[in-house]
Amino acid sequence: MPEINVVHDLPQVAIPQAPPVTLDIGVPVINLPHFNPMEMEPEVEPEPVKPVAPKPADPPPATKPPPIKLPTKEPPAATAPAPTEQPPVEPKPLTVRIIEAIPTIPQAVNTAGTSAIAVSAALATPLLLKAIRPTIKKLAKKLQKVLGKKVKVESVRERRKFQRSLRR
């Protein structure tokens, strides 16, 4: 059997000796990732958004011709004024919108209470299962006896395994 020379048979290490050069301008330029943060100008107010009124829907085509009005001697009643355009809604300043977005105390208390109940229920589930499982198992065996089903007799090993599972 031939001897194995450990020094000559090792695979080459794949670590480069120098970083990869992306441009050959004389000085190596390395292509590194960089981060450009957003420019924040807190003193500049956003331009107001003008609300756009929805276009009125076209009336459905009339199936019957409109009734003919006969001329009367009475002067025509004053017609309803033409609908006027509503003034544009002024947008609220940013600080007011932020303050209005903060939840009220009842909302915060309700959310905190719901979260506390959910976390405590999640943490208590393993303990409740260990406490309730033996009782449920006994009730299931008694119910099977009453219904006339044959109850499987557990071996000593199975009973010990169950008791050890309760300790964990």
PDB file of N, CA, C and O in Angstrom, residues 97-112:
ATOM      1  N   ARG A  97     -51.734  65.411  14.208  1.00  0.00           N
ATOM      2  CA  ARG A  97     -52.061  64.062  13.740  1.00  0.00           C
ATOM      3  C   ARG A  97     -51.392  63.000  14.604  1.00  0.00           C
ATOM      4  O   ARG A  97     -51.977  61.958  14.878  1.00  0.00           O
ATOM      5  N   ILE A  98     -50.161  63.257  15.055  1.00  0.00           N
ATOM      6  CA  ILE A  98     -49.468  62.292  15.922  1.00  0.00           C
ATOM      7  C   ILE A  98     -50.176  62.184  17.258  1.00  0.00           C
ATOM      8  O   ILE A  98     -50.388  61.084  17.781  1.00  0.00           O
ATOM      9  N   ILE A  99     -50.566  63.316  17.834  1.00  0.00           N
ATOM     10  CA  ILE A  99     -51.248  63.301  19.134  1.00  0.00           C
ATOM     11  C   ILE A  99     -52.582  62.579  19.024  1.00  0.00           C
ATOM     12  O   ILE A  99     -52.970  61.818  19.916  1.00  0.00           O
ATOM     13  N   GLU A 100     -53.300  62.762  17.926  1.00  0.00           N
ATOM     14  CA  GLU A 100     -54.582  62.081  17.749  1.00  0.00           C
ATOM     15  C   GLU A 100     -54.410  60.580  17.544  1.00  0.00           C
ATOM     16  O   GLU A 100     -55.320  59.807  17.802  1.00  0.00           O
ATOM     17  N   ALA A 101     -53.234  60.150  17.069  1.00  0.00           N
ATOM     18  CA  ALA A 101     -53.005  58.722  16.830  1.00  0.00           C
ATOM     19  C   ALA A 101     -52.655  57.960  18.096  1.00  0.00           C
ATOM     20  O   ALA A 101     -52.713  56.737  18.119  1.00  0.00           O
ATOM     21  N   ILE A 102     -52.290  58.645  19.169  1.00  0.00           N
ATOM     22  CA  ILE A 102     -51.952  57.977  20.432  1.00  0.00           C
ATOM     23  C   ILE A 102     -53.236  57.397  21.020  1.00  0.00           C
ATOM     24  O   ILE A 102     -54.251  58.088  21.105  1.00  0.00           O
ATOM     25  N   PRO A 103     -53.214  56.119  21.451  1.00  0.00           N
ATOM     26  CA  PRO A 103     -54.439  55.517  21.979  1.00  0.00           C
ATOM     27  C   PRO A 103     -54.843  56.138  23.310  1.00  0.00           C
ATOM     28  O   PRO A 103     -54.009  56.637  24.064  1.00  0.00           O
ATOM     29  N   THR A 104     -56.127  56.066  23.579  1.00  0.00           N
ATOM     30  CA  THR A 104     -56.640  56.586  24.845  1.00  0.00           C
ATOM     31  C   THR A 104     -56.298  55.620  25.972  1.00  0.00           C
ATOM     32  O   THR A 104     -55.881  54.481  25.730  1.00  0.00           O
ATOM     33  N   ILE A 105     -56.494  56.069  27.200  1.00  0.00           N
ATOM     34  CA  ILE A 105     -56.161  55.218  28.354  1.00  0.00           C
ATOM     35  C   ILE A 105     -57.018  53.951  28.375  1.00  0.00           C
ATOM     36  O   ILE A 105     -56.491  52.861  28.593  1.00  0.00           O
ATOM     37  N   PRO A 106     -58.340  54.012  28.141  1.00  0.00           N
ATOM     38  CA  PRO A 106     -59.117  52.760  28.125  1.00  0.00           C
ATOM     39  C   PRO A 106     -58.645  51.782  27.043  1.00  0.00           C
ATOM     40  O   PRO A 106     -58.608  50.578  27.260  1.00  0.00           O
ATOM     41  N   GLN A 107     -58.267  52.298  25.879  1.00  0.00           N
ATOM     42  CA  GLN A 107     -57.771  51.411  24.822  1.00  0.00           C
ATOM     43  C   GLN A 107     -56.473  50.742  25.248  1.00  0.00           C
ATOM     44  O   GLN A 107     -56.282  49.542  25.038  1.00  0.00           O
ATOM     45  N   ALA A 108     -55.568  51.504  25.865  1.00  0.00           N
ATOM     46  CA  ALA A 108     -54.287  50.942  26.303  1.00  0.00           C
ATOM     47  C   ALA A 108     -54.489  49.909  27.398  1.00  0.00           C
ATOM     48  O   ALA A 108     -53.855  48.846  27.400  1.00  0.00           O
ATOM     49  N   VAL A 109     -55.389  50.183  28.349  1.00  0.00           N
ATOM     50  CA  VAL A 109     -55.651  49.236  29.439  1.00  0.00           C
ATOM     51  C   VAL A 109     -56.269  47.958  28.880  1.00  0.00           C
ATOM     52  O   VAL A 109     -55.901  46.848  29.286  1.00  0.00           O
ATOM     53  N   ASN A 110     -57.188  48.094  27.946  1.00  0.00           N
ATOM     54  CA  ASN A 110     -57.829  46.927  27.342  1.00  0.00           C
ATOM     55  C   ASN A 110     -56.809  46.064  26.612  1.00  0.00           C
ATOM     56  O   ASN A 110     -56.791  44.837  26.751  1.00  0.00           O
ATOM     57  N   THR A 111     -55.935  46.683  25.839  1.00  0.00           N
ATOM     58  CA  THR A 111     -54.914  45.933  25.103  1.00  0.00           C
ATOM     59  C   THR A 111     -53.941  45.249  26.055  1.00  0.00           C
ATOM     60  O   THR A 111     -53.582  44.088  25.865  1.00  0.00           O
ATOM     61  N   ALA A 112     -53.518  45.963  27.101  1.00  0.00           N
ATOM     62  CA  ALA A 112     -52.582  45.378  28.070  1.00  0.00           C
ATOM     63  C   ALA A 112     -53.231  44.209  28.811  1.00  0.00           C
ATOM     64  O   ALA A 112     -52.592  43.173  29.045  1.00  0.00           O
TER      65      ALA A 112
END
